[in-house]
Amino acid sequence: MNAKEKSRNSFDKQASVYDTSDYSKYPRECYTFVMKALAGIEFDKVLDLGCGTGAILEQIGDTYNSAELYGVDLSENMIEQAKWRLESKATLSTGDAENLPFADNTFDLVCCVESFHHYPNPDKALLEISRILKPNGTLLLCDTWSRAPIRQIMNLFIRFSDDGDVHIYSEREVMRLLEKTGLTHITWTQITNHAYLCISKK
């Protein structure tokens, strides 16, 4: 079973209890920092990539009433939970970060919160994100992080995870991936003991 299949199966199983369980403990710690960062970004149309149960989209919609909300997740059960939460407030679909079902230059903002470390082909995913971002659009990337040498040890064993985890990135690795994609004005900030928040522009 490959990483995508593991991720899909794992999140399908977690979906019904995700928001109130330890499964979302670390993502929930990030939400306040994500919302604070959005205050400095201009956007009308936003995609939450790896939207899960729609928790961040709900907060964005409550704060930015006129924003058009979109969400994509690999897990069908997560999307069902998001539809229950958001009803008609967002356009939601099951999809793959490497093959996004949107036209070029569609979004002002793409958020990717605690999902990136599941992507087996991060270069391809970032190229897709860049493709669907409008000129001068913003990528807000918030993901799992650990200090060295703990990170290196975790990465040795992460491939054996049944949850579809692929790689925990260092600041240097993230910067290199974004620069390789052509994204610019990159800022990287450690926001908790377990996560970073990185903002870049197309």
PDB file of N, CA and C in Angstrom, residues 7-66:
ATOM      1  N   SER A   7      -2.791   7.179   3.662  1.00  0.00           N
ATOM      2  CA  SER A   7      -3.384   8.430   4.147  1.00  0.00           C
ATOM      3  C   SER A   7      -4.898   8.399   4.009  1.00  0.00           C
ATOM      4  N   ARG A   8      -5.364   7.983   2.841  1.00  0.00           N
ATOM      5  CA  ARG A   8      -6.808   7.937   2.601  1.00  0.00           C
ATOM      6  C   ARG A   8      -7.494   7.005   3.605  1.00  0.00           C
ATOM      7  N   ASN A   9      -6.958   5.817   3.769  1.00  0.00           N
ATOM      8  CA  ASN A   9      -7.554   4.852   4.688  1.00  0.00           C
ATOM      9  C   ASN A   9      -7.537   5.350   6.126  1.00  0.00           C
ATOM     10  N   SER A  10      -6.404   5.942   6.520  1.00  0.00           N
ATOM     11  CA  SER A  10      -6.265   6.421   7.889  1.00  0.00           C
ATOM     12  C   SER A  10      -7.257   7.533   8.190  1.00  0.00           C
ATOM     13  N   PHE A  11      -7.359   8.511   7.298  1.00  0.00           N
ATOM     14  CA  PHE A  11      -8.249   9.647   7.546  1.00  0.00           C
ATOM     15  C   PHE A  11      -9.715   9.276   7.361  1.00  0.00           C
ATOM     16  N   ASP A  12     -10.001   8.321   6.507  1.00  0.00           N
ATOM     17  CA  ASP A  12     -11.372   7.817   6.421  1.00  0.00           C
ATOM     18  C   ASP A  12     -11.816   7.247   7.767  1.00  0.00           C
ATOM     19  N   LYS A  13     -10.912   6.534   8.438  1.00  0.00           N
ATOM     20  CA  LYS A  13     -11.230   5.946   9.733  1.00  0.00           C
ATOM     21  C   LYS A  13     -11.342   6.995  10.836  1.00  0.00           C
ATOM     22  N   GLN A  14     -10.535   8.060  10.732  1.00  0.00           N
ATOM     23  CA  GLN A  14     -10.498   9.082  11.780  1.00  0.00           C
ATOM     24  C   GLN A  14     -11.620  10.116  11.662  1.00  0.00           C
ATOM     25  N   ALA A  15     -12.210  10.229  10.482  1.00  0.00           N
ATOM     26  CA  ALA A  15     -13.054  11.379  10.149  1.00  0.00           C
ATOM     27  C   ALA A  15     -14.154  11.677  11.165  1.00  0.00           C
ATOM     28  N   SER A  16     -14.871  10.658  11.617  1.00  0.00           N
ATOM     29  CA  SER A  16     -16.037  10.891  12.466  1.00  0.00           C
ATOM     30  C   SER A  16     -15.680  11.414  13.852  1.00  0.00           C
ATOM     31  N   VAL A  17     -14.447  11.181  14.302  1.00  0.00           N
ATOM     32  CA  VAL A  17     -14.040  11.634  15.642  1.00  0.00           C
ATOM     33  C   VAL A  17     -12.866  12.617  15.593  1.00  0.00           C
ATOM     34  N   TYR A  18     -12.438  12.984  14.411  1.00  0.00           N
ATOM     35  CA  TYR A  18     -11.204  13.745  14.229  1.00  0.00           C
ATOM     36  C   TYR A  18     -11.163  15.028  15.056  1.00  0.00           C
ATOM     37  N   ASP A  19     -12.221  15.807  15.013  1.00  0.00           N
ATOM     38  CA  ASP A  19     -12.193  17.142  15.619  1.00  0.00           C
ATOM     39  C   ASP A  19     -12.097  17.126  17.139  1.00  0.00           C
ATOM     40  N   THR A  20     -12.523  16.050  17.759  1.00  0.00           N
ATOM     41  CA  THR A  20     -12.541  16.008  19.227  1.00  0.00           C
ATOM     42  C   THR A  20     -11.570  14.983  19.809  1.00  0.00           C
ATOM     43  N   SER A  21     -10.680  14.485  18.980  1.00  0.00           N
ATOM     44  CA  SER A  21      -9.745  13.447  19.416  1.00  0.00           C
ATOM     45  C   SER A  21      -8.301  13.945  19.351  1.00  0.00           C
ATOM     46  N   ASP A  22      -7.388  13.101  19.800  1.00  0.00           N
ATOM     47  CA  ASP A  22      -5.969  13.424  19.730  1.00  0.00           C
ATOM     48  C   ASP A  22      -5.456  13.470  18.295  1.00  0.00           C
ATOM     49  N   TYR A  23      -6.208  12.900  17.354  1.00  0.00           N
ATOM     50  CA  TYR A  23      -5.798  12.944  15.952  1.00  0.00           C
ATOM     51  C   TYR A  23      -5.566  14.383  15.492  1.00  0.00           C
ATOM     52  N   SER A  24      -6.380  15.309  15.982  1.00  0.00           N
ATOM     53  CA  SER A  24      -6.278  16.706  15.534  1.00  0.00           C
ATOM     54  C   SER A  24      -5.655  17.622  16.584  1.00  0.00           C
ATOM     55  N   LYS A  25      -4.998  17.040  17.577  1.00  0.00           N
ATOM     56  CA  LYS A  25      -4.410  17.843  18.657  1.00  0.00           C
ATOM     57  C   LYS A  25      -3.436  18.890  18.120  1.00  0.00           C
ATOM     58  N   TYR A  26      -2.477  18.461  17.314  1.00  0.00           N
ATOM     59  CA  TYR A  26      -1.478  19.394  16.809  1.00  0.00           C
ATOM     60  C   TYR A  26      -2.042  20.339  15.757  1.00  0.00           C
ATOM     61  N   PRO A  27      -2.880  19.880  14.830  1.00  0.00           N
ATOM     62  CA  PRO A  27      -3.513  20.829  13.914  1.00  0.00           C
ATOM     63  C   PRO A  27      -4.299  21.920  14.649  1.00  0.00           C
ATOM     64  N   ARG A  28      -5.048  21.547  15.686  1.00  0.00           N
ATOM     65  CA  ARG A  28      -5.841  22.539  16.419  1.00  0.00           C
ATOM     66  C   ARG A  28      -4.955  23.608  17.042  1.00  0.00           C
ATOM     67  N   GLU A  29      -3.742  23.237  17.442  1.00  0.00           N
ATOM     68  CA  GLU A  29      -2.816  24.213  18.002  1.00  0.00           C
ATOM     69  C   GLU A  29      -2.410  25.262  16.971  1.00  0.00           C
ATOM     70  N   CYS A  30      -2.504  24.901  15.699  1.00  0.00           N
ATOM     71  CA  CYS A  30      -2.050  25.787  14.623  1.00  0.00           C
ATOM     72  C   CYS A  30      -3.103  26.791  14.172  1.00  0.00           C
ATOM     73  N   TYR A  31      -4.385  26.507  14.417  1.00  0.00           N
ATOM     74  CA  TYR A  31      -5.453  27.289  13.814  1.00  0.00           C
ATOM     75  C   TYR A  31      -5.381  28.778  14.164  1.00  0.00           C
ATOM     76  N   THR A  32      -5.078  29.089  15.426  1.00  0.00           N
ATOM     77  CA  THR A  32      -4.999  30.492  15.845  1.00  0.00           C
ATOM     78  C   THR A  32      -3.908  31.226  15.073  1.00  0.00           C
ATOM     79  N   PHE A  33      -2.772  30.576  14.876  1.00  0.00           N
ATOM     80  CA  PHE A  33      -1.653  31.190  14.145  1.00  0.00           C
ATOM     81  C   PHE A  33      -2.003  31.377  12.672  1.00  0.00           C
ATOM     82  N   VAL A  34      -2.708  30.412  12.102  1.00  0.00           N
ATOM     83  CA  VAL A  34      -3.127  30.528  10.704  1.00  0.00           C
ATOM     84  C   VAL A  34      -4.068  31.714  10.530  1.00  0.00           C
ATOM     85  N   MET A  35      -5.052  31.829  11.398  1.00  0.00           N
ATOM     86  CA  MET A  35      -6.018  32.926  11.286  1.00  0.00           C
ATOM     87  C   MET A  35      -5.342  34.276  11.494  1.00  0.00           C
ATOM     88  N   LYS A  36      -4.390  34.333  12.391  1.00  0.00           N
ATOM     89  CA  LYS A  36      -3.658  35.588  12.621  1.00  0.00           C
ATOM     90  C   LYS A  36      -2.859  35.968  11.374  1.00  0.00           C
ATOM     91  N   ALA A  37      -2.250  34.993  10.717  1.00  0.00           N
ATOM     92  CA  ALA A  37      -1.471  35.244   9.503  1.00  0.00           C
ATOM     93  C   ALA A  37      -2.352  35.729   8.361  1.00  0.00           C
ATOM     94  N   LEU A  38      -3.585  35.239   8.290  1.00  0.00           N
ATOM     95  CA  LEU A  38      -4.489  35.620   7.208  1.00  0.00           C
ATOM     96  C   LEU A  38      -4.857  37.104   7.260  1.00  0.00           C
ATOM     97  N   ALA A  39      -4.751  37.692   8.446  1.00  0.00           N
ATOM     98  CA  ALA A  39      -5.086  39.113   8.586  1.00  0.00           C
ATOM     99  C   ALA A  39      -4.183  39.993   7.732  1.00  0.00           C
ATOM    100  N   GLY A  40      -3.001  39.492   7.386  1.00  0.00           N
ATOM    101  CA  GLY A  40      -2.068  40.283   6.578  1.00  0.00           C
ATOM    102  C   GLY A  40      -2.074  39.911   5.106  1.00  0.00           C
ATOM    103  N   ILE A  41      -3.063  39.123   4.675  1.00  0.00           N
ATOM    104  CA  ILE A  41      -3.115  38.648   3.291  1.00  0.00           C
ATOM    105  C   ILE A  41      -4.419  39.095   2.639  1.00  0.00           C
ATOM    106  N   GLU A  42      -4.336  39.655   1.453  1.00  0.00           N
ATOM    107  CA  GLU A  42      -5.541  40.043   0.718  1.00  0.00           C
ATOM    108  C   GLU A  42      -5.996  38.870  -0.144  1.00  0.00           C
ATOM    109  N   PHE A  43      -7.268  38.499  -0.025  1.00  0.00           N
ATOM    110  CA  PHE A  43      -7.780  37.390  -0.828  1.00  0.00           C
ATOM    111  C   PHE A  43      -9.299  37.461  -0.923  1.00  0.00           C
ATOM    112  N   ASP A  44      -9.797  36.967  -2.036  1.00  0.00           N
ATOM    113  CA  ASP A  44     -11.237  36.818  -2.237  1.00  0.00           C
ATOM    114  C   ASP A  44     -11.619  35.349  -2.414  1.00  0.00           C
ATOM    115  N   LYS A  45     -10.705  34.568  -2.999  1.00  0.00           N
ATOM    116  CA  LYS A  45     -10.999  33.180  -3.325  1.00  0.00           C
ATOM    117  C   LYS A  45      -9.897  32.311  -2.736  1.00  0.00           C
ATOM    118  N   VAL A  46     -10.276  31.367  -1.855  1.00  0.00           N
ATOM    119  CA  VAL A  46      -9.282  30.589  -1.114  1.00  0.00           C
ATOM    120  C   VAL A  46      -9.558  29.102  -1.232  1.00  0.00           C
ATOM    121  N   LEU A  47      -8.495  28.333  -1.381  1.00  0.00           N
ATOM    122  CA  LEU A  47      -8.556  26.875  -1.357  1.00  0.00           C
ATOM    123  C   LEU A  47      -7.840  26.373  -0.120  1.00  0.00           C
ATOM    124  N   ASP A  48      -8.513  25.518   0.649  1.00  0.00           N
ATOM    125  CA  ASP A  48      -7.857  24.798   1.740  1.00  0.00           C
ATOM    126  C   ASP A  48      -7.522  23.410   1.212  1.00  0.00           C
ATOM    127  N   LEU A  49      -6.241  23.173   1.005  1.00  0.00           N
ATOM    128  CA  LEU A  49      -5.758  21.910   0.441  1.00  0.00           C
ATOM    129  C   LEU A  49      -5.449  20.938   1.571  1.00  0.00           C
ATOM    130  N   GLY A  50      -6.156  19.808   1.586  1.00  0.00           N
ATOM    131  CA  GLY A  50      -6.101  18.919   2.739  1.00  0.00           C
ATOM    132  C   GLY A  50      -7.025  19.464   3.806  1.00  0.00           C
ATOM    133  N   CYS A  51      -8.246  19.804   3.393  1.00  0.00           N
ATOM    134  CA  CYS A  51      -9.168  20.567   4.255  1.00  0.00           C
ATOM    135  C   CYS A  51      -9.741  19.762   5.405  1.00  0.00           C
ATOM    136  N   GLY A  52      -9.613  18.423   5.357  1.00  0.00           N
ATOM    137  CA  GLY A  52     -10.134  17.615   6.451  1.00  0.00           C
ATOM    138  C   GLY A  52     -11.613  17.860   6.686  1.00  0.00           C
ATOM    139  N   THR A  53     -11.977  18.111   7.925  1.00  0.00           N
ATOM    140  CA  THR A  53     -13.385  18.300   8.294  1.00  0.00           C
ATOM    141  C   THR A  53     -13.887  19.721   8.062  1.00  0.00           C
ATOM    142  N   GLY A  54     -13.049  20.577   7.496  1.00  0.00           N
ATOM    143  CA  GLY A  54     -13.471  21.941   7.174  1.00  0.00           C
ATOM    144  C   GLY A  54     -13.330  22.941   8.303  1.00  0.00           C
ATOM    145  N   ALA A  55     -12.556  22.601   9.324  1.00  0.00           N
ATOM    146  CA  ALA A  55     -12.442  23.473  10.503  1.00  0.00           C
ATOM    147  C   ALA A  55     -11.859  24.846  10.171  1.00  0.00           C
ATOM    148  N   ILE A  56     -10.775  24.860   9.396  1.00  0.00           N
ATOM    149  CA  ILE A  56     -10.162  26.146   9.031  1.00  0.00           C
ATOM    150  C   ILE A  56     -11.063  26.922   8.078  1.00  0.00           C
ATOM    151  N   LEU A  57     -11.680  26.229   7.123  1.00  0.00           N
ATOM    152  CA  LEU A  57     -12.591  26.917   6.200  1.00  0.00           C
ATOM    153  C   LEU A  57     -13.754  27.565   6.947  1.00  0.00           C
ATOM    154  N   GLU A  58     -14.234  26.899   7.965  1.00  0.00           N
ATOM    155  CA  GLU A  58     -15.320  27.475   8.763  1.00  0.00           C
ATOM    156  C   GLU A  58     -14.860  28.770   9.432  1.00  0.00           C
ATOM    157  N   GLN A  59     -13.666  28.754  10.004  1.00  0.00           N
ATOM    158  CA  GLN A  59     -13.161  29.964  10.653  1.00  0.00           C
ATOM    159  C   GLN A  59     -12.906  31.078   9.652  1.00  0.00           C
ATOM    160  N   ILE A  60     -12.375  30.722   8.488  1.00  0.00           N
ATOM    161  CA  ILE A  60     -12.140  31.731   7.448  1.00  0.00           C
ATOM    162  C   ILE A  60     -13.465  32.339   7.007  1.00  0.00           C
ATOM    163  N   GLY A  61     -14.467  31.490   6.776  1.00  0.00           N
ATOM    164  CA  GLY A  61     -15.769  31.982   6.351  1.00  0.00           C
ATOM    165  C   GLY A  61     -16.424  32.873   7.383  1.00  0.00           C
ATOM    166  N   ASP A  62     -16.261  32.543   8.657  1.00  0.00           N
ATOM    167  CA  ASP A  62     -16.851  33.353   9.728  1.00  0.00           C
ATOM    168  C   ASP A  62     -16.177  34.717   9.833  1.00  0.00           C
ATOM    169  N   THR A  63     -14.875  34.757   9.522  1.00  0.00           N
ATOM    170  CA  THR A  63     -14.114  36.000   9.650  1.00  0.00           C
ATOM    171  C   THR A  63     -14.157  36.842   8.385  1.00  0.00           C
ATOM    172  N   TYR A  64     -14.132  36.167   7.229  1.00  0.00           N
ATOM    173  CA  TYR A  64     -14.124  36.857   5.932  1.00  0.00           C
ATOM    174  C   TYR A  64     -15.380  36.448   5.169  1.00  0.00           C
ATOM    175  N   ASN A  65     -16.472  37.165   5.457  1.00  0.00           N
ATOM    176  CA  ASN A  65     -17.795  36.762   4.977  1.00  0.00           C
ATOM    177  C   ASN A  65     -17.929  36.726   3.470  1.00  0.00           C
ATOM    178  N   SER A  66     -17.158  37.559   2.778  1.00  0.00           N
ATOM    179  CA  SER A  66     -17.306  37.645   1.323  1.00  0.00           C
ATOM    180  C   SER A  66     -16.375  36.695   0.570  1.00  0.00           C
TER     181      SER A  66
END
